PDB file of C-alpha atoms in Angstrom:
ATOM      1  CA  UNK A   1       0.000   0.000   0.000  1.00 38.00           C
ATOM      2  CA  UNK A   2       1.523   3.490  -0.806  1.00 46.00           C
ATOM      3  CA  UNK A   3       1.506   6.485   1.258  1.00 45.00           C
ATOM      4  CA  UNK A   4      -2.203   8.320   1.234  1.00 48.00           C
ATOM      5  CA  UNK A   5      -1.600  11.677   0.282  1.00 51.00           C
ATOM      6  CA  UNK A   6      -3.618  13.993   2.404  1.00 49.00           C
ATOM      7  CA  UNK A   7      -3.826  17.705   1.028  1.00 57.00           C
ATOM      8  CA  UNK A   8      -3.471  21.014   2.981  1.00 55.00           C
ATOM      9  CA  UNK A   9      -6.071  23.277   3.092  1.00 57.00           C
ATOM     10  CA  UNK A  10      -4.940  27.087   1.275  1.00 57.00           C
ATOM     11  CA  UNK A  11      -4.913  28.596   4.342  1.00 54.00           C
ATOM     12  CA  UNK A  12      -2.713  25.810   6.211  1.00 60.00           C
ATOM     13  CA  UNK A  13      -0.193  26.358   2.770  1.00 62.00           C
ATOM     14  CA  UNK A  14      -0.121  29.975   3.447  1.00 71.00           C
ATOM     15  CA  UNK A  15       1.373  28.926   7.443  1.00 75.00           C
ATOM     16  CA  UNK A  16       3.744  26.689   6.468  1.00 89.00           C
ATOM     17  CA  UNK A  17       7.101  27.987   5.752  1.00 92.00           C
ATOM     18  CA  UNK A  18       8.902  27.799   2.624  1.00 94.00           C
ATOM     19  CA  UNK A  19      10.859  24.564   3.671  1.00 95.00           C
ATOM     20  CA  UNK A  20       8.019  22.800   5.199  1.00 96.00           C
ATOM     21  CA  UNK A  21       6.555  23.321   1.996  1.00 96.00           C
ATOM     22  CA  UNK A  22       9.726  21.958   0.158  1.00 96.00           C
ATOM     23  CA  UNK A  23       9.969  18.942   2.229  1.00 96.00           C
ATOM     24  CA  UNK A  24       6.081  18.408   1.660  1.00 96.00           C
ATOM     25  CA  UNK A  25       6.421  18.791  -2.157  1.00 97.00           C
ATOM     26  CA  UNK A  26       9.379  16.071  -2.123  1.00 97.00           C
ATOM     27  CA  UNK A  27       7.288  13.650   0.093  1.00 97.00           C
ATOM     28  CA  UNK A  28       4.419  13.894  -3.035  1.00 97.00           C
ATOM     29  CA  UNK A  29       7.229  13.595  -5.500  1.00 97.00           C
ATOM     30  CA  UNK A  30       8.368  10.475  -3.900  1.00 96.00           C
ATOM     31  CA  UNK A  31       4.997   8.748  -3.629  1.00 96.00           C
ATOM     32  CA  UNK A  32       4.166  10.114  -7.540  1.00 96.00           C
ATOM     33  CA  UNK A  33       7.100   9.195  -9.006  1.00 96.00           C
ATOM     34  CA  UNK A  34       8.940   6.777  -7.187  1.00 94.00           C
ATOM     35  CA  UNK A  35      10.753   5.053  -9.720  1.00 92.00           C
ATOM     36  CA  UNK A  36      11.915   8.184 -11.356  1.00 91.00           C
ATOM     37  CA  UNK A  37      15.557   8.031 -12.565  1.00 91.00           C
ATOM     38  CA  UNK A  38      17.779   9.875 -14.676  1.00 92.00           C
ATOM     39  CA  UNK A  39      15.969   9.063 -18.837  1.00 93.00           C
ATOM     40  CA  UNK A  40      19.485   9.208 -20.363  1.00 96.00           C
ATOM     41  CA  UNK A  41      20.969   6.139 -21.929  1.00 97.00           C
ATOM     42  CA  UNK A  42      24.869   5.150 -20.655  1.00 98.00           C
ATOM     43  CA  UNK A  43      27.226   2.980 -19.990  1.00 97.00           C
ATOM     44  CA  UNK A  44      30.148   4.956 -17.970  1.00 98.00           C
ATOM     45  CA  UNK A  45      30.557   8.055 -17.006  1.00 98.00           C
ATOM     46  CA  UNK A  46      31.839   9.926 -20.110  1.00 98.00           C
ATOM     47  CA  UNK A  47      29.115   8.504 -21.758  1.00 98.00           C
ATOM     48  CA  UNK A  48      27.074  10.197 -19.257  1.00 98.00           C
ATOM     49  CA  UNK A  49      29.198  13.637 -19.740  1.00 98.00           C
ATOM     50  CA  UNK A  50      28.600  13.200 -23.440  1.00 98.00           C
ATOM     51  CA  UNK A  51      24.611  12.466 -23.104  1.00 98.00           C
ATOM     52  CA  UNK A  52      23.904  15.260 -20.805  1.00 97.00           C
ATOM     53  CA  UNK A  53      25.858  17.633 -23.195  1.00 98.00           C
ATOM     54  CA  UNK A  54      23.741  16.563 -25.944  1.00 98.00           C
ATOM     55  CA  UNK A  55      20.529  16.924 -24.220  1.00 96.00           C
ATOM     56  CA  UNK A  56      21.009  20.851 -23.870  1.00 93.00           C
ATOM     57  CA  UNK A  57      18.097  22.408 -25.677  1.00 91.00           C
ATOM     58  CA  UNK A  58      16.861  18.732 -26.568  1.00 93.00           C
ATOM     59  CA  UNK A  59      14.996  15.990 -25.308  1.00 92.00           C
ATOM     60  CA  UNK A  60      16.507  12.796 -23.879  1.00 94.00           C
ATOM     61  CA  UNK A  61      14.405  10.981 -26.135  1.00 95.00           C
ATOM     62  CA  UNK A  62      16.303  13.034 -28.916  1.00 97.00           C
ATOM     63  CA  UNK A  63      19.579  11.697 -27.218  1.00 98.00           C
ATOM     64  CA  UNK A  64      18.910   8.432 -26.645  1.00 98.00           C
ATOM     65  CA  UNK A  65      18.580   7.971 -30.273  1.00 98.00           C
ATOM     66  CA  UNK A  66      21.319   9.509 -31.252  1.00 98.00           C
ATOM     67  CA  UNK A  67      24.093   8.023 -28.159  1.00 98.00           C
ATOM     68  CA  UNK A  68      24.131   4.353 -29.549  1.00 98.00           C
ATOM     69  CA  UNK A  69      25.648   4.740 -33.072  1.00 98.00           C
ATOM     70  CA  UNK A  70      27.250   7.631 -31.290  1.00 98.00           C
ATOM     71  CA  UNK A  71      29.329   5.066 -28.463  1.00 98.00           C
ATOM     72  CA  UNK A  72      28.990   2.691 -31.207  1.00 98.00           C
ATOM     73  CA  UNK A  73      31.737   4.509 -33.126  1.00 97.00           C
ATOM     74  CA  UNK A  74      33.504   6.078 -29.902  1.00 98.00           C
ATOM     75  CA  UNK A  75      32.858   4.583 -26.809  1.00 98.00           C
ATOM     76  CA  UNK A  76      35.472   6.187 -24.328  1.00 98.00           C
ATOM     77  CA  UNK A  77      37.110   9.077 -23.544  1.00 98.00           C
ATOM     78  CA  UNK A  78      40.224   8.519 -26.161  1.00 98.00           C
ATOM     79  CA  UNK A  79      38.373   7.542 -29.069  1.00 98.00           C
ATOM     80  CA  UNK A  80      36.095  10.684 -28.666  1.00 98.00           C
ATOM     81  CA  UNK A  81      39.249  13.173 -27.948  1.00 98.00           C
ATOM     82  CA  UNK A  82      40.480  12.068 -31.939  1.00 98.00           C
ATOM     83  CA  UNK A  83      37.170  11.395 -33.563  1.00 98.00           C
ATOM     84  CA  UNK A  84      37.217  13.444 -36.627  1.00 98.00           C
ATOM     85  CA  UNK A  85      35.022  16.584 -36.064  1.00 97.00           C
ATOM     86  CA  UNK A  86      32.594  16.768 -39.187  1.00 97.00           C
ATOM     87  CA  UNK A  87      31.885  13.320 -38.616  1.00 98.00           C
ATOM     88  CA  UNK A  88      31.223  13.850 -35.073  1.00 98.00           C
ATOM     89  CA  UNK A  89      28.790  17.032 -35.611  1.00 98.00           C
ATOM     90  CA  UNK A  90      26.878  14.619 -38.161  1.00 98.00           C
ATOM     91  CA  UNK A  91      26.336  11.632 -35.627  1.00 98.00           C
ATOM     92  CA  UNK A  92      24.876  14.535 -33.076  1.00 98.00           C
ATOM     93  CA  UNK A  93      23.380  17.050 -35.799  1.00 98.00           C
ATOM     94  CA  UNK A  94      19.656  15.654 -34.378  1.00 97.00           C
ATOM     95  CA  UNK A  95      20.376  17.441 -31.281  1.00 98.00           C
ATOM     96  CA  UNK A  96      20.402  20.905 -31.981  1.00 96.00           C
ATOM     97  CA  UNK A  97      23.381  23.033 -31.795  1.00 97.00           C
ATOM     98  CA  UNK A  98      25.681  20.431 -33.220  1.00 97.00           C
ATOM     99  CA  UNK A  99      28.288  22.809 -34.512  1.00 97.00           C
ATOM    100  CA  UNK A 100      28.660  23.586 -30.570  1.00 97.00           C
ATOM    101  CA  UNK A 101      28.093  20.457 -28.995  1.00 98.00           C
ATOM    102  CA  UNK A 102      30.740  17.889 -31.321  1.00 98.00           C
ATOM    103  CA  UNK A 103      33.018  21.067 -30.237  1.00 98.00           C
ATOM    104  CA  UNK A 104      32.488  20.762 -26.793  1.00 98.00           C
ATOM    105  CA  UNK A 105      32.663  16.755 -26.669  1.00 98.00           C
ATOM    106  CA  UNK A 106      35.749  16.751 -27.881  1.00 98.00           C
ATOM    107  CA  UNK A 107      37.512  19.572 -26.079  1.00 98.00           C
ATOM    108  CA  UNK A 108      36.268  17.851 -23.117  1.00 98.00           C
ATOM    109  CA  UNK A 109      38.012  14.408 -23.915  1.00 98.00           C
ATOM    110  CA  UNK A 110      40.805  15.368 -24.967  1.00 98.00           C
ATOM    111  CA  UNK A 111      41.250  17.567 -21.630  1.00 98.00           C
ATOM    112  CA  UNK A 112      39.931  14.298 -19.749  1.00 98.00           C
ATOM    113  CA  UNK A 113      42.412  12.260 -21.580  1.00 98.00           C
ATOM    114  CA  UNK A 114      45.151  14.845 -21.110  1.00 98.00           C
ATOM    115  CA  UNK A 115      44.906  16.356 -17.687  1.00 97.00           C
ATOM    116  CA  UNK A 116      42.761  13.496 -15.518  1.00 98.00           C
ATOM    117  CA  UNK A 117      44.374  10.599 -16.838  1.00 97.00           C
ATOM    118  CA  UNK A 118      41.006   9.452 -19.485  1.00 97.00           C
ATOM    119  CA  UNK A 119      38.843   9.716 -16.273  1.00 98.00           C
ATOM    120  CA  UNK A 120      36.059  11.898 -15.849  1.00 98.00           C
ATOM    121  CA  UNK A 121      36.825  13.806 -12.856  1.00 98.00           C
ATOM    122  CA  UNK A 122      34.666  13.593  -9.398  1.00 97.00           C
ATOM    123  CA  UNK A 123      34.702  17.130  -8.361  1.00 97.00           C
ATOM    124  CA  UNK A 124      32.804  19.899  -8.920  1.00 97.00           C
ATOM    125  CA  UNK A 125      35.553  22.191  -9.515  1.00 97.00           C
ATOM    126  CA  UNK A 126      37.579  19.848 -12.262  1.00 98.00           C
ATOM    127  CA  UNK A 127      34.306  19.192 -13.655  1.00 98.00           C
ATOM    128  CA  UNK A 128      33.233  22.919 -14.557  1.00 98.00           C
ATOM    129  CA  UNK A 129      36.706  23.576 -16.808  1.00 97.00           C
ATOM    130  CA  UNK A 130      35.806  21.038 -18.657  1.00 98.00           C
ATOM    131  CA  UNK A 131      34.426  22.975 -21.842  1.00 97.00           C
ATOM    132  CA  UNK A 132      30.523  23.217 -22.922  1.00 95.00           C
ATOM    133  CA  UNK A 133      30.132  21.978 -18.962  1.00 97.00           C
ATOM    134  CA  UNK A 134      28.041  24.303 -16.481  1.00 95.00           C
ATOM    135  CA  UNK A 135      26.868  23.117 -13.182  1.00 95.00           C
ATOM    136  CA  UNK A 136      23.817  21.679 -14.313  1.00 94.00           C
ATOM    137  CA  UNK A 137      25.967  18.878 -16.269  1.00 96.00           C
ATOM    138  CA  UNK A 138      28.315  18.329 -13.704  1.00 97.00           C
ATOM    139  CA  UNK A 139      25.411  17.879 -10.747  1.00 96.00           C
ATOM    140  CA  UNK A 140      24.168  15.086 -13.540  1.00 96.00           C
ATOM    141  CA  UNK A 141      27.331  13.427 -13.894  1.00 97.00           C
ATOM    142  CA  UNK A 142      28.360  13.768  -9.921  1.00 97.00           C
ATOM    143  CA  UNK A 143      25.179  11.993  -8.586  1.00 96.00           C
ATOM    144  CA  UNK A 144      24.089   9.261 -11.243  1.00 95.00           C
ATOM    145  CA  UNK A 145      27.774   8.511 -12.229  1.00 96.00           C
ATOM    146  CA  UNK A 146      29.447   8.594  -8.351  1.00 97.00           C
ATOM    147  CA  UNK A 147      27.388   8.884  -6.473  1.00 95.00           C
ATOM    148  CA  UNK A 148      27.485  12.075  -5.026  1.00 97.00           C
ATOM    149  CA  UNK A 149      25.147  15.217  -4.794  1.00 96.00           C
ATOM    150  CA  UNK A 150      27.131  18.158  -4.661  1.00 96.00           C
ATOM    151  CA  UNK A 151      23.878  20.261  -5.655  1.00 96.00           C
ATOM    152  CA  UNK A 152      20.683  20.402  -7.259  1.00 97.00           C
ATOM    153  CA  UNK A 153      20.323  20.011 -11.164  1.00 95.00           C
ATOM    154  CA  UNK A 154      18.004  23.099 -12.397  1.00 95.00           C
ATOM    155  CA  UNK A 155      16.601  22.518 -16.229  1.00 92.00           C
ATOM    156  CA  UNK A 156      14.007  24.390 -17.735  1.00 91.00           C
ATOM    157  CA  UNK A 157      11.522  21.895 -15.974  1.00 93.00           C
ATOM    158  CA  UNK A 158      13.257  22.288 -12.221  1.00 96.00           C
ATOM    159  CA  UNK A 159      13.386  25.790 -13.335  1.00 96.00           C
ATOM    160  CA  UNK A 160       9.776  26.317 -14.323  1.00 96.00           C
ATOM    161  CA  UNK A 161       8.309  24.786 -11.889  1.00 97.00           C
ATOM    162  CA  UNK A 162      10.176  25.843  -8.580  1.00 97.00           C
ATOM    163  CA  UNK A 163       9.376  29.658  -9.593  1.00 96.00           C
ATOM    164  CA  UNK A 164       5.994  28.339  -9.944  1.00 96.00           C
ATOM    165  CA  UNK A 165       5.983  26.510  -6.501  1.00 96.00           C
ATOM    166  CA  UNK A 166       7.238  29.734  -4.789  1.00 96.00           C
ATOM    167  CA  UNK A 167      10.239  28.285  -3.631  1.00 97.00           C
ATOM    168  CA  UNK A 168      12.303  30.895  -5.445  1.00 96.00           C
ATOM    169  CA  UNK A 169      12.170  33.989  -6.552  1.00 95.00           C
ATOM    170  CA  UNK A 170      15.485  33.977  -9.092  1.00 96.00           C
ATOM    171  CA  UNK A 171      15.594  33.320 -12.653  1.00 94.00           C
ATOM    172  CA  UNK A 172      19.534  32.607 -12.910  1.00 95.00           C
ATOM    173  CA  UNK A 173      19.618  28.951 -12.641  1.00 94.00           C
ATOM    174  CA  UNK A 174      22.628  29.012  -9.920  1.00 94.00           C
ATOM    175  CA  UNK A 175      20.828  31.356  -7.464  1.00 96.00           C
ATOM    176  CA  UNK A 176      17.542  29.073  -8.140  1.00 97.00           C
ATOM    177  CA  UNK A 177      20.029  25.899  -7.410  1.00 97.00           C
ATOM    178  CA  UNK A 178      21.087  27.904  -3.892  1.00 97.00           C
ATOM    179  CA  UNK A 179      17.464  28.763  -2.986  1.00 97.00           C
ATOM    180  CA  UNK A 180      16.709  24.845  -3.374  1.00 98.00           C
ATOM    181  CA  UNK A 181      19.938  23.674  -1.699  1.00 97.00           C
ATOM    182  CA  UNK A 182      18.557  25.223   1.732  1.00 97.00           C
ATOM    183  CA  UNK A 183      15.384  23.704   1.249  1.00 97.00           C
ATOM    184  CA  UNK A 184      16.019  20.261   0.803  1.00 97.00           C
ATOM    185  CA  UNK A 185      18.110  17.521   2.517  1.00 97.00           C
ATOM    186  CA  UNK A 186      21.598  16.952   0.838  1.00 96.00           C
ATOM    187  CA  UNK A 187      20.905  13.062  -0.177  1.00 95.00           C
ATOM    188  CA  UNK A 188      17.298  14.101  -1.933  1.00 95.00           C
ATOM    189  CA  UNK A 189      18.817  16.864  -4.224  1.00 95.00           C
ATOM    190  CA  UNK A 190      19.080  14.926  -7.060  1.00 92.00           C
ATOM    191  CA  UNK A 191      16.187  12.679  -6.676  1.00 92.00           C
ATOM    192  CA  UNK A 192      14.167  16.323  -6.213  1.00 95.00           C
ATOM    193  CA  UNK A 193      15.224  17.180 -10.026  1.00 94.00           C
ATOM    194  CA  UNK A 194      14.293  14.590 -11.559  1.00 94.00           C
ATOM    195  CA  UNK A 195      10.854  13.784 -10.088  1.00 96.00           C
ATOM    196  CA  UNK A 196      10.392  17.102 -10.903  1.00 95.00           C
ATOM    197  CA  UNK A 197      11.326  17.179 -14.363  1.00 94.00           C
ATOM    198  CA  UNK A 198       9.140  13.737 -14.339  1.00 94.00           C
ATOM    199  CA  UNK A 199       6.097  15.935 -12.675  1.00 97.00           C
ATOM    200  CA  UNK A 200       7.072  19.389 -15.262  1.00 95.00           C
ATOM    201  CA  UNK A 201       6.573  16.566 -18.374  1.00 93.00           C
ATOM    202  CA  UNK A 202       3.331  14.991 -17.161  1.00 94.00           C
ATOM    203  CA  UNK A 203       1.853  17.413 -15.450  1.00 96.00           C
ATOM    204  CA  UNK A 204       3.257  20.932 -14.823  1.00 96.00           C
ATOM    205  CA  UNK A 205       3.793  21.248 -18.653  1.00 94.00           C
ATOM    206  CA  UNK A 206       4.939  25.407 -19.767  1.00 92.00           C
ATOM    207  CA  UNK A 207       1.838  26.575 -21.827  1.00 91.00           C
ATOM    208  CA  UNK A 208      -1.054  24.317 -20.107  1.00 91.00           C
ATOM    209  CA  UNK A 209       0.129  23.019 -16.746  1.00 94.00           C
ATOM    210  CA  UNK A 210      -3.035  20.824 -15.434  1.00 95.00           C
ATOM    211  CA  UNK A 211      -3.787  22.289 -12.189  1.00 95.00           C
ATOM    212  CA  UNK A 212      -6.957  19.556 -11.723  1.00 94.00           C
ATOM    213  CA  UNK A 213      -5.180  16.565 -12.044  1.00 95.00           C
ATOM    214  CA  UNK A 214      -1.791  17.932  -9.838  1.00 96.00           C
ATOM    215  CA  UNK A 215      -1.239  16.705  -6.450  1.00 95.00           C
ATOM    216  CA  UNK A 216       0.748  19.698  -5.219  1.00 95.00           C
ATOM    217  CA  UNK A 217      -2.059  22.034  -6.345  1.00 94.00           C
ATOM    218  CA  UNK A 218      -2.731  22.762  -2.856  1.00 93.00           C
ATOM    219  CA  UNK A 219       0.904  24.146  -2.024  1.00 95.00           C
ATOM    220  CA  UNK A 220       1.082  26.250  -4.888  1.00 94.00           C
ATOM    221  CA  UNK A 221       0.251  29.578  -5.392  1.00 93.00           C
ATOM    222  CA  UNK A 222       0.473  29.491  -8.984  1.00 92.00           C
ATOM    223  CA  UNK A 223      -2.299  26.387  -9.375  1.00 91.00           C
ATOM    224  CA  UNK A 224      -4.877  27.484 -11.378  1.00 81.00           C
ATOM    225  CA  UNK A 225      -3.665  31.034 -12.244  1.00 77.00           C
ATOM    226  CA  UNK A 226      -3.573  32.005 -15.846  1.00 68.00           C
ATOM    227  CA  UNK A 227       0.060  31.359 -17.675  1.00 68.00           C
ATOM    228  CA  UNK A 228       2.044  34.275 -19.042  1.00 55.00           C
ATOM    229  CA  UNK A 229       4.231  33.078 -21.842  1.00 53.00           C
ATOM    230  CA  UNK A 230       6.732  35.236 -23.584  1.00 47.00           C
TER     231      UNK A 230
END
């Protein structure tokens, strides 16, 4: 039997602090989604690195059918770091921003090859001179590859729907990743994105979220409030 979820009344959400309401929101999340894991297809962790550069500005859906002739050709680190480059930007050219991304990929192999011995480094500092890698990459790569949750991953989903939630009040994704970091326990960061992202695709969707059929509708003050988009 799962967990009954029992929803506040408006008034009780307007009481609770900010966090309460965080850690309430994550409890839903976990009963709603508790299988949710990261959609991206890999085998290691470059392959990871790789896949979450690719999904910039593209669905993992996109990726996923794009990362197996992809590995297929160059599975590791080395192979990628001397793949020739037109032939890399026409394996990825499905993703968007190819010209970029190919550009990216293999800067950052040859640098892993070069400088962290064909390893993809565990720290959040080596991690973010990597090129084409921001801290929304290296949170991916951190937690599903080692393990470790160094901070919370904010796409446009985590994004989107934490201003709607009201648990920030940023737009820059790193001051957004700060507000959620004092919300939420260290260990649930990651799991937080990604049921989110889950909850942002099924439910919470940009133009036409579906307020009657969300279970958080009662903590937030955006349910049922018309949608500005520009």
């Amino acid at each position: 039997m799962g967990t009954k979820i029992i929803p506040v009344s408006v008034t009780t959400r307007k009481s609770l602090s900010k966090k309460q309401r965080a850690i309430e929101i994550l409890a839903r999340l976990k009963h709603l989604y508790p299988d949710a894991t990261c959609s991206l297809n890999y085998s290691t962790p470059v392959q990871l690195l790789v896949a979450t550069i690719l999904s910039a500005q593209c669905t993992d859906e996109r990726v996923n059918k794009v990362t197996p002739a992809l590995f297929g050709k160059f599975p590791d680190a080395e192979s990628l770091a001397i793949a020739d480059l037109v032939e890399l930007e026409n394996l990825v050219r499905s993703t968007g921003f190819y010209h970029n991304k190919a550009k990216n990929i293999q800067g950052a192999c040859r640098m892993i090859v070069s400088e962290f011995n064909s390893v993809v480094p565990n720290q959040m500092e080596q991690l973010l001179k990597l090129p084409g890698v921001a801290r929304k990459t290296a949170n991916v790569v951190l937690a599903h590859a080692y393990g470790i949750n160094a901070g919370v991953t904010v796409d446009t989903h985590v994004k989107r729907l934490s201003e709607r939630l009201g648990l920030t009040e940023h737009t820059d994704p790193v001051r957004i990743e700060q507000d959620l970091m004092g919300l939420l326990p260290q260990p649930d960061w990651e799991n937080w994105s990604i049921r989110l992202i889950y909850h942002g695709r099924a439910i919470c969707k940009a133009r036409s979220p579906v307020c009657v059929a969300c279970e958080l509708a009662d903590l937030c003050p955006a349910a049922n409030k018309p949608v500005v988009v520009g």
